[in-house]
Amino acid sequence: MAQQLRILQSLWAMERRRADEAEWPLQTQLAMIRDAGFDGAGVRFIDPAFAEEVTGFLRGHGMIWQAQCYPTNVDDLKPVLELVARLGADHVNLQPNVRPYRIEQCIPLLDGWRRLADEAGIAVHVETHRDRMTTDLFLTLQLLDHFPDLRLTADVSHYLVGREFAWPVDEVNHGLIHRILDNSWGIHGRIASREQVQVSLGFPQHQGWVGLFMDWWEYAIRSWRKRAEPDAVLTFLCELGPPPYAITGPDGAELSDRWQDALVMKDMVKALWQRIIDEEASAATQYGAR
């Protein structure tokens, strides 16, 4: 079986958070995700009842999920791995919910989480995320110095905002992001600018940022395809968060439709993957004809 891309939708991103509008019921959210053609969802696995209901729906419709967790110590991962062993998951997406000042404080935690994952035989990816161990780009790069094989989930929107890269992004900063992407085994999708963690895909003034992230995601996909097994699955999670991630006007209403943006993002990434596949196949054919 060839390598595959699976595009998921974040259930957190399905929240509306409007005082004058009811939230969509969970079953409605799941039906929307299924009917829109997503391959699965990102599911929080710190709530067993929630995880069981959601994964039951997804499994029943031939969909997949990633198990999201936010451990504050090594032992916090144990019940998550036990739940994954029971319910399944493509992988565990771990947000390290600690804020060490020095790399020496990170090492025992990562060693412990990696040991538990190996013992359970479950893939665990450490997400690059704001207000977590990985919030700072330079500290995360130091972690890669110590753990060259550390498997990351890349959400590079936080690094663009955190470092406030000048526009256009120069080759030095591209290189720093590329190093993160070269260790990434999954992608979380959000378009940022250097001042806003989430901008709409459709506004004309944002198209430079859209192009930047599409270039980074193309790099990530090509890098992953070289490292991954021939039958591996790459997950891309559309994660356009509710307010205050989503920018709102004076009435509290969002300035764009996040659900529609998620559908656009899904189609853009799917087309990007297909273009990469086609280009690689064409190059292989031309090489073979020589």
mmCIF file of C-alpha atoms in Angstrom:
data_model
loop_
_atom_site.group_PDB
_atom_site.id
_atom_site.type_symbol
_atom_site.label_atom_id
_atom_site.label_comp_id
_atom_site.label_asym_id
_atom_site.label_seq_id
_atom_site.Cartn_x
_atom_site.Cartn_y
_atom_site.Cartn_z
ATOM 1 C CA MET A 1 0.000 0.000 0.000
ATOM 2 C CA ALA A 2 1.312 3.447 -0.914
ATOM 3 C CA GLN A 3 1.785 6.305 1.516
ATOM 4 C CA GLN A 4 -1.462 8.078 2.309
ATOM 5 C CA LEU A 5 -2.617 11.492 3.485
ATOM 6 C CA ARG A 6 -5.525 11.645 5.912
ATOM 7 C CA ILE A 7 -7.097 15.039 6.605
ATOM 8 C CA LEU A 8 -8.816 15.419 9.960
ATOM 9 C CA GLN A 9 -10.949 18.134 11.538
ATOM 10 C CA SER A 10 -10.412 19.347 15.081
ATOM 11 C CA LEU A 11 -13.447 18.993 17.338
ATOM 12 C CA TRP A 12 -12.181 21.984 19.327
ATOM 13 C CA ALA A 13 -12.422 23.957 16.086
ATOM 14 C CA MET A 14 -16.118 23.057 15.868
ATOM 15 C CA GLU A 15 -16.908 25.191 18.932
ATOM 16 C CA ARG A 16 -18.826 28.404 18.168
ATOM 17 C CA ARG A 17 -18.631 30.244 21.506
ATOM 18 C CA ARG A 18 -21.397 32.712 20.754
ATOM 19 C CA ALA A 19 -23.668 33.936 23.540
ATOM 20 C CA ASP A 20 -26.527 34.371 21.044
ATOM 21 C CA GLU A 21 -26.098 31.020 19.244
ATOM 22 C CA ALA A 22 -26.290 27.487 20.585
ATOM 23 C CA GLU A 23 -23.360 25.148 20.146
ATOM 24 C CA TRP A 24 -23.801 22.404 17.568
ATOM 25 C CA PRO A 25 -24.620 19.093 19.312
ATOM 26 C CA LEU A 26 -21.732 16.638 19.238
ATOM 27 C CA GLN A 27 -23.504 14.250 16.884
ATOM 28 C CA THR A 28 -24.196 17.173 14.542
ATOM 29 C CA GLN A 29 -20.520 18.128 14.590
ATOM 30 C CA LEU A 30 -19.472 14.578 13.784
ATOM 31 C CA ALA A 31 -22.010 14.287 10.961
ATOM 32 C CA MET A 32 -20.763 17.583 9.500
ATOM 33 C CA ILE A 33 -17.174 16.311 9.574
ATOM 34 C CA ARG A 34 -18.179 13.035 7.938
ATOM 35 C CA ASP A 35 -20.379 14.604 5.272
ATOM 36 C CA ALA A 36 -17.737 17.197 4.370
ATOM 37 C CA GLY A 37 -15.314 14.443 3.384
ATOM 38 C CA PHE A 38 -12.839 14.624 6.253
ATOM 39 C CA ASP A 39 -11.068 11.373 7.047
ATOM 40 C CA GLY A 40 -11.452 11.726 10.795
ATOM 41 C CA ALA A 41 -11.073 14.025 13.779
ATOM 42 C CA GLY A 42 -8.806 15.154 16.559
ATOM 43 C CA VAL A 43 -10.273 13.818 19.810
ATOM 44 C CA ARG A 44 -9.343 14.731 23.389
ATOM 45 C CA PHE A 45 -8.525 11.543 25.275
ATOM 46 C CA ILE A 46 -8.534 13.041 28.751
ATOM 47 C CA ASP A 47 -12.309 12.476 28.913
ATOM 48 C CA PRO A 48 -12.966 8.729 28.479
ATOM 49 C CA ALA A 49 -16.729 9.051 28.011
ATOM 50 C CA PHE A 50 -16.284 11.716 25.339
ATOM 51 C CA ALA A 51 -13.553 9.721 23.600
ATOM 52 C CA GLU A 52 -15.682 6.578 23.598
ATOM 53 C CA GLU A 53 -18.696 8.333 22.067
ATOM 54 C CA VAL A 54 -16.669 10.106 19.387
ATOM 55 C CA THR A 55 -14.521 7.154 18.390
ATOM 56 C CA GLY A 56 -17.600 4.941 18.247
ATOM 57 C CA PHE A 57 -19.081 7.257 15.612
ATOM 58 C CA LEU A 58 -15.819 7.581 13.684
ATOM 59 C CA ARG A 59 -15.146 3.852 13.722
ATOM 60 C CA GLY A 60 -18.675 3.165 12.559
ATOM 61 C CA HIS A 61 -18.101 5.330 9.492
ATOM 62 C CA GLY A 62 -14.632 4.056 8.600
ATOM 63 C CA MET A 63 -12.866 7.194 9.872
ATOM 64 C CA ILE A 64 -9.729 7.652 11.974
ATOM 65 C CA TRP A 65 -8.704 9.856 14.887
ATOM 66 C CA GLN A 66 -5.726 11.180 16.768
ATOM 67 C CA ALA A 67 -5.782 11.045 20.572
ATOM 68 C CA GLN A 68 -4.997 14.421 22.095
ATOM 69 C CA CYS A 69 -3.646 14.827 25.614
ATOM 70 C CA TYR A 70 -1.977 17.446 27.800
ATOM 71 C CA PRO A 71 0.161 15.739 30.476
ATOM 72 C CA THR A 72 1.805 17.748 33.233
ATOM 73 C CA ASN A 73 4.030 14.866 34.355
ATOM 74 C CA VAL A 74 5.180 11.478 33.102
ATOM 75 C CA ASP A 75 2.443 9.446 34.803
ATOM 76 C CA ASP A 76 -0.320 11.585 33.244
ATOM 77 C CA LEU A 77 0.299 9.767 29.969
ATOM 78 C CA LYS A 78 -0.448 6.310 31.394
ATOM 79 C CA PRO A 79 -4.281 6.501 31.416
ATOM 80 C CA VAL A 80 -4.240 8.005 27.931
ATOM 81 C CA LEU A 81 -2.194 5.106 26.599
ATOM 82 C CA GLU A 82 -4.517 2.665 28.363
ATOM 83 C CA LEU A 83 -7.523 4.323 26.717
ATOM 84 C CA VAL A 84 -5.820 4.243 23.310
ATOM 85 C CA ALA A 85 -5.069 0.555 23.816
ATOM 86 C CA ARG A 86 -8.819 0.043 24.287
ATOM 87 C CA LEU A 87 -10.280 2.468 21.724
ATOM 88 C CA GLY A 88 -7.441 2.726 19.205
ATOM 89 C CA ALA A 89 -5.953 5.818 17.523
ATOM 90 C CA ASP A 90 -3.703 6.656 14.618
ATOM 91 C CA HIS A 91 -1.347 8.169 17.198
ATOM 92 C CA VAL A 92 -1.258 10.162 20.405
ATOM 93 C CA ASN A 93 -0.777 13.905 19.990
ATOM 94 C CA LEU A 94 0.941 15.073 23.179
ATOM 95 C CA GLN A 95 0.956 18.711 24.219
ATOM 96 C CA PRO A 96 3.572 18.865 27.003
ATOM 97 C CA ASN A 97 1.641 20.993 29.507
ATOM 98 C CA VAL A 98 4.711 22.238 31.357
ATOM 99 C CA ARG A 99 6.814 25.384 30.990
ATOM 100 C CA PRO A 100 10.411 24.568 31.891
ATOM 101 C CA TYR A 101 12.921 27.369 31.999
ATOM 102 C CA ARG A 102 15.873 25.175 31.048
ATOM 103 C CA ILE A 103 16.310 22.192 28.727
ATOM 104 C CA GLU A 104 17.583 20.087 31.645
ATOM 105 C CA GLN A 105 14.079 20.197 33.109
ATOM 106 C CA CYS A 106 12.582 18.897 29.847
ATOM 107 C CA ILE A 107 14.767 15.821 29.433
ATOM 108 C CA PRO A 108 13.316 13.623 32.233
ATOM 109 C CA LEU A 109 9.774 14.321 31.016
ATOM 110 C CA LEU A 110 10.493 13.479 27.400
ATOM 111 C CA ASP A 111 12.515 10.425 28.429
ATOM 112 C CA GLY A 112 9.580 9.232 30.529
ATOM 113 C CA TRP A 113 6.927 9.826 27.892
ATOM 114 C CA ARG A 114 9.022 8.162 25.214
ATOM 115 C CA ARG A 115 9.634 5.151 27.469
ATOM 116 C CA LEU A 116 5.921 4.726 28.161
ATOM 117 C CA ALA A 117 5.104 5.030 24.465
ATOM 118 C CA ASP A 118 7.706 2.408 23.548
ATOM 119 C CA GLU A 119 6.454 0.028 26.240
ATOM 120 C CA ALA A 120 2.862 0.436 25.004
ATOM 121 C CA GLY A 121 3.812 0.177 21.336
ATOM 122 C CA ILE A 122 1.837 3.347 20.589
ATOM 123 C CA ALA A 123 3.069 6.219 18.425
ATOM 124 C CA VAL A 124 3.314 9.488 20.352
ATOM 125 C CA HIS A 125 4.010 12.821 18.667
ATOM 126 C CA VAL A 126 4.969 15.916 20.682
ATOM 127 C CA GLU A 127 3.164 18.987 19.420
ATOM 128 C CA THR A 128 4.793 22.374 18.943
ATOM 129 C CA HIS A 129 2.300 24.577 20.739
ATOM 130 C CA ARG A 130 1.876 27.870 22.543
ATOM 131 C CA ASP A 131 2.155 27.946 26.339
ATOM 132 C CA ARG A 132 3.707 24.470 26.416
ATOM 133 C CA MET A 133 7.230 23.075 26.731
ATOM 134 C CA THR A 134 7.593 23.604 22.978
ATOM 135 C CA THR A 135 6.305 27.189 22.898
ATOM 136 C CA ASP A 136 9.722 28.635 22.062
ATOM 137 C CA LEU A 137 11.325 27.805 18.746
ATOM 138 C CA PHE A 138 14.910 27.954 20.007
ATOM 139 C CA LEU A 139 14.255 25.741 23.036
ATOM 140 C CA THR A 140 12.515 23.215 20.791
ATOM 141 C CA LEU A 141 15.516 23.197 18.465
ATOM 142 C CA GLN A 142 17.711 22.485 21.495
ATOM 143 C CA LEU A 143 15.415 19.578 22.344
ATOM 144 C CA LEU A 144 16.058 18.221 18.853
ATOM 145 C CA ASP A 145 19.792 18.510 19.516
ATOM 146 C CA HIS A 146 19.303 16.193 22.492
ATOM 147 C CA PHE A 147 16.604 13.976 20.912
ATOM 148 C CA PRO A 148 17.407 13.864 17.173
ATOM 149 C CA ASP A 149 14.672 11.281 16.606
ATOM 150 C CA LEU A 150 11.954 13.136 18.558
ATOM 151 C CA ARG A 151 8.686 12.870 16.618
ATOM 152 C CA LEU A 152 6.870 16.183 16.459
ATOM 153 C CA THR A 153 3.471 17.376 15.365
ATOM 154 C CA ALA A 154 4.168 20.646 13.581
ATOM 155 C CA ASP A 155 1.940 23.615 14.321
ATOM 156 C CA VAL A 156 4.296 26.307 13.125
ATOM 157 C CA SER A 157 1.714 29.101 13.401
ATOM 158 C CA HIS A 158 2.896 29.628 16.984
ATOM 159 C CA TYR A 159 6.516 30.058 15.905
ATOM 160 C CA LEU A 160 5.705 32.633 13.257
ATOM 161 C CA VAL A 161 3.873 34.741 15.826
ATOM 162 C CA GLY A 162 6.308 34.027 18.647
ATOM 163 C CA ARG A 163 9.400 35.037 16.685
ATOM 164 C CA GLU A 164 7.600 37.725 14.633
ATOM 165 C CA PHE A 165 9.611 36.826 11.559
ATOM 166 C CA ALA A 166 10.093 39.836 9.282
ATOM 167 C CA TRP A 167 8.330 39.734 5.924
ATOM 168 C CA PRO A 168 9.418 38.298 3.612
ATOM 169 C CA VAL A 169 10.744 35.442 5.735
ATOM 170 C CA ASP A 170 14.469 35.106 5.147
ATOM 171 C CA GLU A 171 16.422 31.923 4.478
ATOM 172 C CA VAL A 172 17.775 31.729 8.028
ATOM 173 C CA ASN A 173 14.269 31.596 9.508
ATOM 174 C CA HIS A 174 13.059 29.259 6.781
ATOM 175 C CA GLY A 175 15.914 26.969 7.813
ATOM 176 C CA LEU A 176 14.813 26.992 11.445
ATOM 177 C CA ILE A 177 11.248 26.060 10.490
ATOM 178 C CA HIS A 178 12.501 23.420 8.065
ATOM 179 C CA ARG A 179 14.380 21.748 10.902
ATOM 180 C CA ILE A 180 11.133 21.479 12.859
ATOM 181 C CA LEU A 181 9.370 20.103 9.789
ATOM 182 C CA ASP A 182 12.134 17.547 9.218
ATOM 183 C CA ASN A 183 11.216 16.016 12.597
ATOM 184 C CA SER A 184 7.466 16.240 12.073
ATOM 185 C CA TRP A 185 5.271 13.158 11.660
ATOM 186 C CA GLY A 186 1.979 15.043 11.593
ATOM 187 C CA ILE A 187 0.794 18.568 10.795
ATOM 188 C CA HIS A 188 -1.733 20.838 12.475
ATOM 189 C CA GLY A 189 -3.115 23.358 10.016
ATOM 190 C CA ARG A 190 -3.632 27.014 10.795
ATOM 191 C CA ILE A 191 -2.630 30.128 8.819
ATOM 192 C CA ALA A 192 -0.919 32.824 10.890
ATOM 193 C CA SER A 193 0.650 36.181 10.201
ATOM 194 C CA ARG A 194 3.592 37.516 12.167
ATOM 195 C CA GLU A 195 1.136 39.312 14.481
ATOM 196 C CA GLN A 196 -1.970 37.084 14.499
ATOM 197 C CA VAL A 197 -2.030 33.380 15.245
ATOM 198 C CA GLN A 198 -5.018 32.754 12.963
ATOM 199 C CA VAL A 199 -6.131 34.668 9.888
ATOM 200 C CA SER A 200 -8.808 33.893 7.324
ATOM 201 C CA LEU A 201 -7.707 32.058 4.193
ATOM 202 C CA GLY A 202 -9.930 34.147 1.958
ATOM 203 C CA PHE A 203 -9.035 37.776 2.692
ATOM 204 C CA PRO A 204 -6.865 39.365 -0.030
ATOM 205 C CA GLN A 205 -4.412 40.853 2.483
ATOM 206 C CA HIS A 206 -3.651 37.384 3.859
ATOM 207 C CA GLN A 207 -2.637 35.683 0.627
ATOM 208 C CA GLY A 208 1.080 36.121 1.267
ATOM 209 C CA TRP A 209 0.716 34.256 4.563
ATOM 210 C CA VAL A 210 -1.400 31.558 2.913
ATOM 211 C CA GLY A 211 1.353 31.067 0.347
ATOM 212 C CA LEU A 212 4.000 30.905 3.069
ATOM 213 C CA PHE A 213 2.199 28.152 4.953
ATOM 214 C CA MET A 214 1.435 26.203 1.810
ATOM 215 C CA ASP A 215 5.173 26.290 1.034
ATOM 216 C CA TRP A 216 6.020 25.102 4.548
ATOM 217 C CA TRP A 217 3.443 22.321 4.345
ATOM 218 C CA GLU A 218 4.787 21.263 0.968
ATOM 219 C CA TYR A 219 8.257 21.055 2.478
ATOM 220 C CA ALA A 220 6.860 19.051 5.414
ATOM 221 C CA ILE A 221 5.082 16.581 3.143
ATOM 222 C CA ARG A 222 8.105 16.051 0.914
ATOM 223 C CA SER A 223 10.346 15.605 3.953
ATOM 224 C CA TRP A 224 7.939 13.125 5.542
ATOM 225 C CA ARG A 225 7.643 11.086 2.344
ATOM 226 C CA LYS A 226 11.410 10.562 2.332
ATOM 227 C CA ARG A 227 11.483 9.415 5.987
ATOM 228 C CA ALA A 228 8.267 7.445 6.344
ATOM 229 C CA GLU A 229 7.608 3.816 5.536
ATOM 230 C CA PRO A 230 6.127 3.033 2.094
ATOM 231 C CA ASP A 231 2.696 2.297 3.602
ATOM 232 C CA ALA A 232 2.698 5.074 6.243
ATOM 233 C CA VAL A 233 -0.150 7.521 6.883
ATOM 234 C CA LEU A 234 0.406 11.261 7.294
ATOM 235 C CA THR A 235 -2.299 13.125 9.209
ATOM 236 C CA PHE A 236 -3.095 16.790 8.627
ATOM 237 C CA LEU A 237 -5.473 18.261 11.216
ATOM 238 C CA CYS A 238 -7.422 21.377 10.222
ATOM 239 C CA GLU A 239 -7.397 23.341 13.468
ATOM 240 C CA LEU A 240 -8.989 26.752 13.005
ATOM 241 C CA GLY A 241 -9.801 27.628 16.579
ATOM 242 C CA PRO A 242 -12.776 29.502 18.027
ATOM 243 C CA PRO A 243 -12.480 32.979 19.568
ATOM 244 C CA PRO A 244 -10.154 34.363 20.773
ATOM 245 C CA TYR A 245 -8.114 32.514 18.116
ATOM 246 C CA ALA A 246 -10.663 33.603 15.543
ATOM 247 C CA ILE A 247 -10.694 37.371 15.146
ATOM 248 C CA THR A 248 -13.994 39.037 16.019
ATOM 249 C CA GLY A 249 -15.615 42.418 15.391
ATOM 250 C CA PRO A 250 -17.186 44.806 17.925
ATOM 251 C CA ASP A 251 -20.353 42.695 18.048
ATOM 252 C CA GLY A 252 -18.410 39.574 18.990
ATOM 253 C CA ALA A 253 -19.094 37.928 15.627
ATOM 254 C CA GLU A 254 -16.213 36.305 13.770
ATOM 255 C CA LEU A 255 -14.970 38.150 10.699
ATOM 256 C CA SER A 256 -14.903 34.974 8.611
ATOM 257 C CA ASP A 257 -16.550 31.549 8.494
ATOM 258 C CA ARG A 258 -14.125 29.112 10.100
ATOM 259 C CA TRP A 259 -16.018 26.047 8.934
ATOM 260 C CA GLN A 260 -15.872 27.196 5.333
ATOM 261 C CA ASP A 261 -12.187 28.046 5.767
ATOM 262 C CA ALA A 262 -11.595 24.517 7.085
ATOM 263 C CA LEU A 263 -13.239 23.065 3.977
ATOM 264 C CA VAL A 264 -11.069 25.252 1.757
ATOM 265 C CA MET A 265 -7.950 24.246 3.690
ATOM 266 C CA LYS A 266 -8.850 20.565 3.342
ATOM 267 C CA ASP A 267 -9.171 20.880 -0.410
ATOM 268 C CA MET A 268 -5.983 22.940 -0.734
ATOM 269 C CA VAL A 269 -3.916 20.403 1.187
ATOM 270 C CA LYS A 270 -5.468 17.488 -0.678
ATOM 271 C CA ALA A 271 -4.576 19.181 -3.978
ATOM 272 C CA LEU A 272 -1.058 19.881 -2.697
ATOM 273 C CA TRP A 273 -0.560 16.224 -1.827
ATOM 274 C CA GLN A 274 -1.792 15.128 -5.256
ATOM 275 C CA ARG A 275 0.495 17.606 -7.005
ATOM 276 C CA ILE A 276 3.484 16.242 -5.082
ATOM 277 C CA ILE A 277 2.509 12.657 -5.958
ATOM 278 C CA ASP A 278 2.091 13.556 -9.637
ATOM 279 C CA GLU A 279 5.397 15.436 -9.775
ATOM 280 C CA GLU A 280 7.277 12.565 -8.140
ATOM 281 C CA ALA A 281 5.688 10.053 -10.502
ATOM 282 C CA SER A 282 6.544 12.209 -13.513
ATOM 283 C CA ALA A 283 10.136 12.616 -12.352
ATOM 284 C CA ALA A 284 10.465 8.862 -11.806
ATOM 285 C CA THR A 285 9.101 8.172 -15.296
ATOM 286 C CA GLN A 286 11.500 10.622 -16.893
ATOM 287 C CA TYR A 287 14.418 9.176 -14.950
ATOM 288 C CA GLY A 288 13.454 5.642 -15.944
ATOM 289 C CA ALA A 289 13.271 6.630 -19.625
ATOM 290 C CA ARG A 290 16.882 7.772 -19.690
#
